[in-house]
CSV table of C-alpha atoms in Angstrom, one decimal:
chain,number,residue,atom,x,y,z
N,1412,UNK,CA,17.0,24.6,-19.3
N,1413,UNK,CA,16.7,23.2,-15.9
N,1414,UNK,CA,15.0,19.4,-16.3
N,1415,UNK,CA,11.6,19.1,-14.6
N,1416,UNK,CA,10.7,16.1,-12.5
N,1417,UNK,CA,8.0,14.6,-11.0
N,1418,UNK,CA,6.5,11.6,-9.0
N,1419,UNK,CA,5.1,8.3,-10.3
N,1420,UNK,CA,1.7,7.3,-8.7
N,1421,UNK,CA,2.4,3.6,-9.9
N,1422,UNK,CA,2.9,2.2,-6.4
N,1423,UNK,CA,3.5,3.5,-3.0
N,1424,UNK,CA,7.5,3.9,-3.5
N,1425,UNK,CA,6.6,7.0,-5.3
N,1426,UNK,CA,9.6,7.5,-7.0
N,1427,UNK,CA,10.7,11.7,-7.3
N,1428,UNK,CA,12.6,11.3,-10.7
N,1429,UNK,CA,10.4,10.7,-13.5
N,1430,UNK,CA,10.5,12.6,-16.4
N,1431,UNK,CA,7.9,13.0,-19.4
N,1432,UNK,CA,7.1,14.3,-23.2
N,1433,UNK,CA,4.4,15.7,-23.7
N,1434,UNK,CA,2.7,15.6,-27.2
N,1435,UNK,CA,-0.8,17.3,-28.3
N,1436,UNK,CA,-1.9,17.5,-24.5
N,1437,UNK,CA,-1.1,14.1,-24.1
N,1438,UNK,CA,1.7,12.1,-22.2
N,1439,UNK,CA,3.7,10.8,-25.0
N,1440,UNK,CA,6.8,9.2,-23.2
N,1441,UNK,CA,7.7,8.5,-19.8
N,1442,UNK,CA,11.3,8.2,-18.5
N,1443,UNK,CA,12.8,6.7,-15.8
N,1444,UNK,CA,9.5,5.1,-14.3
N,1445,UNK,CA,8.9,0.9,-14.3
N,1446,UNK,CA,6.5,-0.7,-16.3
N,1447,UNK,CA,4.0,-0.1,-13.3
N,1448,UNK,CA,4.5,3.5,-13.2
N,1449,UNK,CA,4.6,3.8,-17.4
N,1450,UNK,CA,0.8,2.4,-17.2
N,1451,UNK,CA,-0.5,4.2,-14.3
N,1452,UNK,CA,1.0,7.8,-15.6
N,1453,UNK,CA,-0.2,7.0,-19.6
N,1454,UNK,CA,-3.7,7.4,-20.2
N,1455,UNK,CA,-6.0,4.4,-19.6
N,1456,UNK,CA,-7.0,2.0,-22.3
N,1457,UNK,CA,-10.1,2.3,-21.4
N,1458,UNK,CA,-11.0,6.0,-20.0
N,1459,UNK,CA,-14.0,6.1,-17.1
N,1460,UNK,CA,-17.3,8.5,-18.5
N,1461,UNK,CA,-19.9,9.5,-16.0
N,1462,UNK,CA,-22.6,7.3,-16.3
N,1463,UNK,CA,-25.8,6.8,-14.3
N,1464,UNK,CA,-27.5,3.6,-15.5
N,1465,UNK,CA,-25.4,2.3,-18.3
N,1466,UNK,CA,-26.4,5.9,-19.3
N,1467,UNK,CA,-23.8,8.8,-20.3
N,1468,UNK,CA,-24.6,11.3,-18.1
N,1469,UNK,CA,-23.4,15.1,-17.4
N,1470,UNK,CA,-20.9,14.9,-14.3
N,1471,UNK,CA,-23.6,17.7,-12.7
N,1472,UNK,CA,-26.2,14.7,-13.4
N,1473,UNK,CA,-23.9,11.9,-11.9
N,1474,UNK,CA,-22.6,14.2,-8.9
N,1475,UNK,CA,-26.2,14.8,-8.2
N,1476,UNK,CA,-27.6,11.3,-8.9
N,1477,UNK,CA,-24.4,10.1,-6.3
N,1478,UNK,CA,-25.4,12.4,-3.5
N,1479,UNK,CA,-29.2,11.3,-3.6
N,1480,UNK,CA,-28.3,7.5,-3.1
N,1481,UNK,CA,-25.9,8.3,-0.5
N,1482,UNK,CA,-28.1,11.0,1.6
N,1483,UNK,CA,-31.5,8.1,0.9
N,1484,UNK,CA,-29.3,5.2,2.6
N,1485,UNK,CA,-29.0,4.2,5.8
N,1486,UNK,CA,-26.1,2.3,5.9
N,1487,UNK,CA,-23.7,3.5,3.6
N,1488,UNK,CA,-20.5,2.4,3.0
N,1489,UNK,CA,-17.0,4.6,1.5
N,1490,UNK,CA,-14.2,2.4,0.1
N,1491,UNK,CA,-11.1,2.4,-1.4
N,1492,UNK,CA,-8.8,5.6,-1.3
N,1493,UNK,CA,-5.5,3.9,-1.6
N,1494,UNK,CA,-5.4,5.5,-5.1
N,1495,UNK,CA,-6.8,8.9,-4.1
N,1496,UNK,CA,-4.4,11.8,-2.3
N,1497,UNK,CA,-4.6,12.7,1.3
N,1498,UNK,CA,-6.7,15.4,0.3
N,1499,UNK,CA,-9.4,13.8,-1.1
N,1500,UNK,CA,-9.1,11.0,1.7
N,1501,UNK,CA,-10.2,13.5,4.0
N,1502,UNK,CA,-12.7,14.5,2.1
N,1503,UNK,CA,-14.1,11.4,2.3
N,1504,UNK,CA,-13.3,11.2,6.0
N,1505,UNK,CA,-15.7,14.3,6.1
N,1506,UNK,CA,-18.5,12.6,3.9
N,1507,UNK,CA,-18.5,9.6,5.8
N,1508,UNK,CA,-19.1,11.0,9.4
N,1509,UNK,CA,-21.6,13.6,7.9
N,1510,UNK,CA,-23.3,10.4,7.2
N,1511,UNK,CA,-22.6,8.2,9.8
N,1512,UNK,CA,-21.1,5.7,7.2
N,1513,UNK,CA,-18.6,2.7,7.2
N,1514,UNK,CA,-15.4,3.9,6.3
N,1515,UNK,CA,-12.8,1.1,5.3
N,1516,UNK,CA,-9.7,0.4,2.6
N,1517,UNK,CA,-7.6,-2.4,1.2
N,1518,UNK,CA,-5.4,-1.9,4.4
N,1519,UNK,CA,-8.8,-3.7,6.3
N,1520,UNK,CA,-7.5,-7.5,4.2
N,1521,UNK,CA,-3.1,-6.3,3.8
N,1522,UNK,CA,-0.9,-4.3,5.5
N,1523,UNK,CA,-3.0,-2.9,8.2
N,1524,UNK,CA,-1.7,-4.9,11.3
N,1525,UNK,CA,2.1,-3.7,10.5
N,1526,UNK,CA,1.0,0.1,9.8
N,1527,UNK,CA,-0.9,0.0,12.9
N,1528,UNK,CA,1.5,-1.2,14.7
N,1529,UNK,CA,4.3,1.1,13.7
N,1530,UNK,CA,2.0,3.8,14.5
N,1531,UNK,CA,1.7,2.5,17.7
N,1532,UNK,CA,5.4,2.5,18.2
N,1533,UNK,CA,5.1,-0.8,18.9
N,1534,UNK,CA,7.2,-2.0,15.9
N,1535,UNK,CA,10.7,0.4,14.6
N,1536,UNK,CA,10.4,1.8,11.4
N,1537,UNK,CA,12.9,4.0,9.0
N,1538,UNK,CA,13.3,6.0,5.8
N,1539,UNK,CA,14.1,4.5,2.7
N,1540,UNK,CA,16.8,7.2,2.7
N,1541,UNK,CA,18.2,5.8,5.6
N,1542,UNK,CA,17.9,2.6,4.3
N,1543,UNK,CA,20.1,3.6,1.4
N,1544,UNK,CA,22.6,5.7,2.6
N,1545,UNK,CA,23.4,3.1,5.8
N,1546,UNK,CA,21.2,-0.3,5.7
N,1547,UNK,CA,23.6,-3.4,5.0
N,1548,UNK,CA,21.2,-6.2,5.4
N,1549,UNK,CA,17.8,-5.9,3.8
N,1550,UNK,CA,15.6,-9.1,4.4
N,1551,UNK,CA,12.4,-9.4,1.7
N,1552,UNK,CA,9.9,-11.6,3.4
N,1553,UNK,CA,7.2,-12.6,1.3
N,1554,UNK,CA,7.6,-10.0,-0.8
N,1555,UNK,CA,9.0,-9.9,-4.1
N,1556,UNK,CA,9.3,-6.0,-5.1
N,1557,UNK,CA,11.3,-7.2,-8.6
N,1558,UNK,CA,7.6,-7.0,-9.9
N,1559,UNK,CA,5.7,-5.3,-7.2
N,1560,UNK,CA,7.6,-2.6,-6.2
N,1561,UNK,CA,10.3,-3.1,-9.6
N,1562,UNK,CA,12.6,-0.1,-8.6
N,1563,UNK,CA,13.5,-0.8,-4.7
N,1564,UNK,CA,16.3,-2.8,-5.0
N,1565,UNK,CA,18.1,0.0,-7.3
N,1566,UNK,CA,16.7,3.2,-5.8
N,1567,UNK,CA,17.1,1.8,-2.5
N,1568,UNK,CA,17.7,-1.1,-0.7
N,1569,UNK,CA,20.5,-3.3,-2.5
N,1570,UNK,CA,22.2,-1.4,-5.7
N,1571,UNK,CA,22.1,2.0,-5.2
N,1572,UNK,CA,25.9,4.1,-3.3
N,1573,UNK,CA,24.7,5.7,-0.1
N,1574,UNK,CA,26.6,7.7,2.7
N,1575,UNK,CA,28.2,5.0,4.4
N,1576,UNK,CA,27.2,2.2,1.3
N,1577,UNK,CA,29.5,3.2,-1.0
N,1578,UNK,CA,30.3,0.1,-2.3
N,1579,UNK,CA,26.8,-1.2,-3.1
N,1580,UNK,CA,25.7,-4.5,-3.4
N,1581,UNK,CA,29.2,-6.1,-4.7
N,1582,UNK,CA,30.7,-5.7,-0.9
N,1583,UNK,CA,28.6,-3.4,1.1
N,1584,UNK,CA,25.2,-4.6,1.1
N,1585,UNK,CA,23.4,-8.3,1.6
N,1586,UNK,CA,19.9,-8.9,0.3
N,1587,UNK,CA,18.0,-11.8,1.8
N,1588,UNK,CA,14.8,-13.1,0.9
N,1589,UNK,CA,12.2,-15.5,2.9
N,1590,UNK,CA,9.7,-17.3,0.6
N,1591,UNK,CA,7.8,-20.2,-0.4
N,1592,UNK,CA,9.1,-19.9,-4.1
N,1593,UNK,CA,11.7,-18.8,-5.9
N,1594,UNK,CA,10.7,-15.5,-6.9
N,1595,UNK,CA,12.6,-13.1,-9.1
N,1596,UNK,CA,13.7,-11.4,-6.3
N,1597,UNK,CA,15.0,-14.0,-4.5
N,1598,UNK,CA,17.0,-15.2,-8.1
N,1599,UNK,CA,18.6,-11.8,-7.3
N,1600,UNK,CA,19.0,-12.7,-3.7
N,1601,UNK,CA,21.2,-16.0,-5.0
N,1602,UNK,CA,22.4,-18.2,-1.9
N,1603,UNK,CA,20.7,-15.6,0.8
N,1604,UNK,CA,17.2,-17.3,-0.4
N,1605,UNK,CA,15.6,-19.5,2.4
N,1606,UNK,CA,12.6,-21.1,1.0
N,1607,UNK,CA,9.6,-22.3,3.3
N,1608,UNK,CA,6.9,-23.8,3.2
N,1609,UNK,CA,3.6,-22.4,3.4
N,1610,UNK,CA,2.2,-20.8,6.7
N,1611,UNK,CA,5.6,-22.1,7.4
N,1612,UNK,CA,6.5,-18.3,8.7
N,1613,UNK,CA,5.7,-18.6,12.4
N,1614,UNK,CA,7.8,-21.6,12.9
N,1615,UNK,CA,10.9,-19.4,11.2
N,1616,UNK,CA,10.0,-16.7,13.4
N,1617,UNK,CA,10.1,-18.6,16.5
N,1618,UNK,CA,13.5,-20.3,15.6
N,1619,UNK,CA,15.0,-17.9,14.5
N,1620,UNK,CA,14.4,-16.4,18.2
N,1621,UNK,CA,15.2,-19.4,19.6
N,1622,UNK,CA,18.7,-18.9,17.5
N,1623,UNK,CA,19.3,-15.1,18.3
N,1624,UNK,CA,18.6,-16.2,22.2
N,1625,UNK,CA,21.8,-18.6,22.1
N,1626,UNK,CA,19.4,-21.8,21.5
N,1627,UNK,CA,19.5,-24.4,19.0
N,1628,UNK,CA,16.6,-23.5,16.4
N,1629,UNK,CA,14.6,-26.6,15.2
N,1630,UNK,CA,11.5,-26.5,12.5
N,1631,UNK,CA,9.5,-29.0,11.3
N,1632,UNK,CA,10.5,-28.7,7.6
N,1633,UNK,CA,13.5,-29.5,6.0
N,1634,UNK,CA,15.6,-26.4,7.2
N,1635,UNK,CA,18.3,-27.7,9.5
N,1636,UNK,CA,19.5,-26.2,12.8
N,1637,UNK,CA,23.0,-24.4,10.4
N,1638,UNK,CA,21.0,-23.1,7.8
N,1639,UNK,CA,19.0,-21.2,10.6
N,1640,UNK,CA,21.9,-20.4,12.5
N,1641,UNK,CA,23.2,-18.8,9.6
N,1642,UNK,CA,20.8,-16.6,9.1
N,1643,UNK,CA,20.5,-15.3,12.2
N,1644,UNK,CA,24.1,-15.3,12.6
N,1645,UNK,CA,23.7,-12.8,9.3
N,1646,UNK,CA,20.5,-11.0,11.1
N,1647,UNK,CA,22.6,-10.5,14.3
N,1648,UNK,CA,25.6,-8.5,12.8
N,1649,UNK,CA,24.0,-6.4,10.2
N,1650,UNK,CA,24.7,-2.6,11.8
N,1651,UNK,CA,21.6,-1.2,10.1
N,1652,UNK,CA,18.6,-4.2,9.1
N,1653,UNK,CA,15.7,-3.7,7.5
N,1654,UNK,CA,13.1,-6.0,7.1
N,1655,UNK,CA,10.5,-5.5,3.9
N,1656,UNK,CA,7.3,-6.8,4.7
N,1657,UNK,CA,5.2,-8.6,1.8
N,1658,UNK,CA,1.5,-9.7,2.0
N,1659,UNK,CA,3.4,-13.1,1.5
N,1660,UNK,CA,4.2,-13.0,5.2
N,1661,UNK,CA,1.0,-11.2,6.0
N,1662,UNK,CA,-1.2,-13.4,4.8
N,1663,UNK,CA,0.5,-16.4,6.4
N,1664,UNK,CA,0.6,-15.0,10.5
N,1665,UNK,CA,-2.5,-15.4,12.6
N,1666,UNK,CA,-1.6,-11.5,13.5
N,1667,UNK,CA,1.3,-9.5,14.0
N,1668,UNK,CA,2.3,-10.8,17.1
N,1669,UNK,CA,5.0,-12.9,15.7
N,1670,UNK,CA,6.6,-10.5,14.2
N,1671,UNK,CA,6.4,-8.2,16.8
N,1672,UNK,CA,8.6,-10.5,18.5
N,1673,UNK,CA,10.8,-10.5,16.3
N,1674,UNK,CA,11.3,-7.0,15.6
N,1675,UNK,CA,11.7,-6.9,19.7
N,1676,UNK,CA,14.4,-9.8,19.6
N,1677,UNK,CA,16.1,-8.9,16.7
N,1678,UNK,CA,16.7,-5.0,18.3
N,1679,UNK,CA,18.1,-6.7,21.6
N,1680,UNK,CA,21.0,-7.6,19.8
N,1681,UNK,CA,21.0,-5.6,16.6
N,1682,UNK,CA,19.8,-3.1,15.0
N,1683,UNK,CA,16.2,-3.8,12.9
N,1684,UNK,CA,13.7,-1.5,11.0
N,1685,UNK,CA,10.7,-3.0,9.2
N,1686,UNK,CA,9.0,-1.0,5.8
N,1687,UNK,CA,5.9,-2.7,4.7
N,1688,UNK,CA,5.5,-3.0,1.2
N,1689,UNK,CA,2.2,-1.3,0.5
N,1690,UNK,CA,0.7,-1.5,-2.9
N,1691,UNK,CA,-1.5,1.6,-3.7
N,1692,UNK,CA,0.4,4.9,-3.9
N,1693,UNK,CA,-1.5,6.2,-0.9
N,1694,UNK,CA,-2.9,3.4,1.0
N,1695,UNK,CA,-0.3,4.3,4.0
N,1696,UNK,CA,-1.9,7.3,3.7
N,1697,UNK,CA,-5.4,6.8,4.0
N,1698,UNK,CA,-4.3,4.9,7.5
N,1699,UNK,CA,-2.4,7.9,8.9
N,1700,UNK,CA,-5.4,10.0,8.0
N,1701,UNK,CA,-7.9,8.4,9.7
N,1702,UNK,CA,-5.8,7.4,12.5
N,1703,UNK,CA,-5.3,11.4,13.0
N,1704,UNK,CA,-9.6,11.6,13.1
N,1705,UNK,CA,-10.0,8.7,14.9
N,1706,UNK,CA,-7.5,6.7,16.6
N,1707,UNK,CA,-8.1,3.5,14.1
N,1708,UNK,CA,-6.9,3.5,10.4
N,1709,UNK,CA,-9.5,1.6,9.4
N,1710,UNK,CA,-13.0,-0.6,9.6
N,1711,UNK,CA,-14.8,2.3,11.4
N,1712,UNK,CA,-17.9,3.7,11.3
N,1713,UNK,CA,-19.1,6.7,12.6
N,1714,UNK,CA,-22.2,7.4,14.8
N,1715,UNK,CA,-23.9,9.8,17.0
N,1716,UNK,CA,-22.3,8.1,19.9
N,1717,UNK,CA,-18.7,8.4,18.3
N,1718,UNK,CA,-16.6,5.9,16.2
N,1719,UNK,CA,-17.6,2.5,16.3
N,1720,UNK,CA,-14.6,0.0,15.2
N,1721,UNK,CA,-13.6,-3.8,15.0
N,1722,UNK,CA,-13.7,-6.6,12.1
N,1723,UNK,CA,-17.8,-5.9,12.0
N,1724,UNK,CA,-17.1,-2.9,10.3
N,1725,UNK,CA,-14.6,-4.3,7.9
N,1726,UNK,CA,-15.5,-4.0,3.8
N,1727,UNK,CA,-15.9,-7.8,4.1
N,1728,UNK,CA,-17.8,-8.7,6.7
N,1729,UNK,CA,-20.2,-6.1,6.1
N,1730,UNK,CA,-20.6,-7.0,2.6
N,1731,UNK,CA,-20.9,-10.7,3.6
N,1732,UNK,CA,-23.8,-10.3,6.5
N,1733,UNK,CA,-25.7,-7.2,4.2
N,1734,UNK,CA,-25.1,-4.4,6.3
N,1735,UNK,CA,-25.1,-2.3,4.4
N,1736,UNK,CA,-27.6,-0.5,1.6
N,1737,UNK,CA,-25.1,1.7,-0.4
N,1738,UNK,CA,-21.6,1.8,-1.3
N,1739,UNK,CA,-19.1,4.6,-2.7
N,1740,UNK,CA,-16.2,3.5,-4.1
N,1741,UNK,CA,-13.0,5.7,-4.6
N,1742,UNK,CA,-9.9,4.8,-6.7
N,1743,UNK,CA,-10.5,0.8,-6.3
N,1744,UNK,CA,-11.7,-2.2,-7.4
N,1745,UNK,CA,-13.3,-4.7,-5.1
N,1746,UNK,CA,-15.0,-6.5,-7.3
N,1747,UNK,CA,-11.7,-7.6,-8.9
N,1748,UNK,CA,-10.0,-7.7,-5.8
N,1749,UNK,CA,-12.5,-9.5,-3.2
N,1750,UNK,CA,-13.3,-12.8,-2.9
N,1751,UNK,CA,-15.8,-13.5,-5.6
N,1752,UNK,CA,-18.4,-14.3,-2.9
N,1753,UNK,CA,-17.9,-11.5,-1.4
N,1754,UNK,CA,-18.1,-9.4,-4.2
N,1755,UNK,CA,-21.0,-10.2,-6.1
N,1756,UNK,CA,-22.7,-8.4,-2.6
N,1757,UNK,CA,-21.8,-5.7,-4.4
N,1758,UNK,CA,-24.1,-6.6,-7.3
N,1759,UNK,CA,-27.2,-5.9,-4.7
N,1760,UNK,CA,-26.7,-2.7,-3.5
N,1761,UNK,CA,-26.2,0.7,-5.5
N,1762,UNK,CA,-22.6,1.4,-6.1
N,1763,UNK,CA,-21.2,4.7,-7.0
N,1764,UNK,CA,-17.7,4.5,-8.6
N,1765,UNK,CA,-14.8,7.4,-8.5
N,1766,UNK,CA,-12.5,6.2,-11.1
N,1767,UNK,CA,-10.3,7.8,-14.0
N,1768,UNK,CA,-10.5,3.9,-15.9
N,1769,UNK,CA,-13.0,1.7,-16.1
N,1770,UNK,CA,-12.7,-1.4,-13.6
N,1771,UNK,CA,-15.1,-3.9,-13.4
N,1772,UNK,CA,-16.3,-2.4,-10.0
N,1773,UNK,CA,-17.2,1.1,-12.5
N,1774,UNK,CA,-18.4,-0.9,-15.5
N,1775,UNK,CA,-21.3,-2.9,-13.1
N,1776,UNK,CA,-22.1,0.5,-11.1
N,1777,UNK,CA,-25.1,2.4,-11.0
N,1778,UNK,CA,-23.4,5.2,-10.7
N,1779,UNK,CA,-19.9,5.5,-12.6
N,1780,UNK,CA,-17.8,9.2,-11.8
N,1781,UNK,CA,-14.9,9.8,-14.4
N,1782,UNK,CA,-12.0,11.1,-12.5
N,1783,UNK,CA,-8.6,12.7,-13.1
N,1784,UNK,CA,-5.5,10.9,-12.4
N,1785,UNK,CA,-3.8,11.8,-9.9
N,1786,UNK,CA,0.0,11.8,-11.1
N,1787,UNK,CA,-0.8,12.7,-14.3
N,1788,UNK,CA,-3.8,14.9,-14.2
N,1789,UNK,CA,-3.8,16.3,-10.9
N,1790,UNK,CA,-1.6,16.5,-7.7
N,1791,UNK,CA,-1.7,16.9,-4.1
N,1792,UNK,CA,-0.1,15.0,-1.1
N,1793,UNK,CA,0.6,11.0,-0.5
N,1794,UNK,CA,2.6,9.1,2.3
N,1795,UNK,CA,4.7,6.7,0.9
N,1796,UNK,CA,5.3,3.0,2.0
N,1797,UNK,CA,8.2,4.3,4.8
N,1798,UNK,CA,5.8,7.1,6.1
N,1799,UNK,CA,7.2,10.2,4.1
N,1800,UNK,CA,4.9,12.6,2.7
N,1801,UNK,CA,5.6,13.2,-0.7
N,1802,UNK,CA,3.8,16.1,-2.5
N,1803,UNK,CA,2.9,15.1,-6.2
N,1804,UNK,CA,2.5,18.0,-9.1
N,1805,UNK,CA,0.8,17.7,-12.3
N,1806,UNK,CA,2.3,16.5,-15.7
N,1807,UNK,CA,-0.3,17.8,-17.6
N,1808,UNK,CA,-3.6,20.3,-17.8
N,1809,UNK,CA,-6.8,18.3,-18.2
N,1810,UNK,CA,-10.2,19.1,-17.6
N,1811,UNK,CA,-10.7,16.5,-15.6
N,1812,UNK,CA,-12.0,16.7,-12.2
N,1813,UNK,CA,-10.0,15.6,-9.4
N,1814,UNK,CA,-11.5,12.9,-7.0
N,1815,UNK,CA,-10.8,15.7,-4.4
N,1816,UNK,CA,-12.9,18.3,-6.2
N,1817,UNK,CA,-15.5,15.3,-7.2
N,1818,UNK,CA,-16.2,14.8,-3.2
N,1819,UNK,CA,-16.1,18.1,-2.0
N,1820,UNK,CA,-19.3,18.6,-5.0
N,1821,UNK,CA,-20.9,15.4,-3.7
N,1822,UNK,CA,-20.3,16.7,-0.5
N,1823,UNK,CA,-21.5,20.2,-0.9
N,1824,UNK,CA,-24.8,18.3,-2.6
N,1825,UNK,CA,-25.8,16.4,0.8
């Protein structure tokens, strides 16, 4: 018998090769995923119920309860997604400009610069199938995918044979990693680990321009010209680069500029590709979606007079100056994930959650939506971190409701 497989939802690498046992209805093992993927894919420790109130509630009661908060505001807000398949992203597309809502994801505070910019051609992209049959130099920059993404390195980037990579990490591959600790990843990484300090990355940047230009690179901390020359020595001769973008990096540029010119540099005399690392399975996906509606990929809202857009409309900043009077949340958990500050805005408005577990976004919500998970329970469509669209089939038959079938209801209910 011909074994099945299917595709983990645990992060956005969305591996294709994961295979499951099934006991009483019920995921019993999983094979081949990561830890990530195990705890995604099994079923939640604590499973979501629809609740209205604190109250258990029908899901007809909690659909019905969602619609009237959202069609009695006048502000609303829809949020999240990055756990939620393309299908049900543009459903809430559809709810939100029905509305005239906010529309924003976790790409608004992470990797939204890089994914705009690569769809903006302003920044060269790849496969991660290119990467594996012909990359040679990989460069993780404050990223450390041995325990955010734990199956890159093997599937992809630094173990694995390829076309033209036969030979694999012992001769045929270098990994190089650019961070302000010695991560796991960069253990792996062994003497090809330059260590910075923090917001130290646009100073490397710049020299490591300044080195690729025929210049002698200097930085304020203790990295000497030859360590820098080194690396861009090993930059300038790799036949097929790839640079992995962590939030590490993200979080320490003033925008993507920098890197920009980088990418721009490092093609004038090589050859470069840059992957961010995206964390939800679908986040890259909620970005092409709405880019396809509306020409941003997020922090938009939409209006009689069209799409308004800019950091105004971002989850934060309207949380922080109380613009808005209502929020749905899909698939995410800002109240975890926001600056406390900012989150306990939350706490003053009425928040409808679209969950499969409870988070503590669902578990302080008026209303509370119990979900299927998609992976597990239900399938669909997702783009993963290199911009591939991966289709994603059920392991199992539950009668759970999909968050796609969940918004089309609320929708139909407006």
């Amino acid at each position: 018998m011909e074994q099945e497989y299917y595709v983990c939802t645990g992060c956005a690498l969305l591996c294709d090769d994961i295979e499951i046992e099934v006991a009483d209805g019920k995921i019993s093992r999983v094979n081949n995923a990561c830890l990530k993927g195990v705890a995604r894919l099994k079923e939640c420790e604590k499973p979501a119920e629809c609740r209205v109130d604190g109250n258990n509630v029908s899901m007809d009661e909690a659909i019905k309860e969602a619609a009237g908060i959202l069609k009695n505001a006048d502000n609303p807000l829809i949020f999240g997604m990055g756990n939620s398949t393309s299908g049900a992203q543009k459903k809430a597309i559809g709810i939100a400009k029905k509305l005239n809502a906010y529309i924003d994801d976790t790409s608004s505070f992470c990797q939204g610069p890089v994914i705009e910019a690569i769809l903006g051609n302003r920044i060269k992209t790849c496969t991660l199938e290119e990467v594996k049959d012909y990359g040679d130099v990989t460069v993780y920059w404050g990223a450390d995918p041995s325990n955010s993404h734990p199956r890159h390195l093997s599937k992809y980037t630094y173990f694995p044979r390829g076309k033209e990579r036969q030979r694999g990490w012992e001769e045929d591959r270098t990994a190089i990693c650019i961070d302000v600790r010695k991560s796991d990843t960069a253990i792996i990484c062994a003497d090809k680990f330059y260590q910075i300090p923090p917001q130290a990355d646009e100073e490397l940047i710049d020299a490591l321009i300044a080195a690729l230009s025929g210049k002698v690179p200097k930085v304020s901390f203790g990295m000497g010209p030859k360590k820098i020359l080194e690396l861009a020595n090993l930059l300038k001769k790799a036949k097929f680069g790839t640079i992995c973008v962590g939030l590490g990096l993200i979080y320490s540029l003033p925008d993507v500029e920098p890197l920009v010119r980088l990418m721009e540099k490092l093609n004038e005399v090589s050859n470069f590709h840059l992957i961010p690392m995206v964390g939800q399975f679908n986040m890259r996906g909620f970005d092409h979606n709405l880019h396809e509606e509306t020409g941003y990929i997020n922090r938009a809202k939409f209006g009689e007079n069209g799409v308004e857009h800019g950091p105004q409309c971002s989850v934060v900043e309207l949380l922080r100056t109380k613009s808005v009077d209502a929020a749905l949340v899909i698939g995410s958990d800002p109240m975890s994930s926001l600056p406390g500050s900012i989150a306990k805005e939350l706490s003053g408005i009425p928040v409808i959650t679209i969950d499969p577990c409870v988070t503590m976004t669902s578990a302080k919500a008026k209303v509370s939506i119990a979900s299927a998970t998609t992976g597990s329970d239900s399938g669909g469509t997702a783009i993963r971190m290199d911009g591939v669209e991966v289709d994603i089939k059920p392991m199992i038959n539950t009668n759970n409701l999909s968050d796609e079938e969940i918004l089309s209801r609320i929708m139909e209910a407006l």
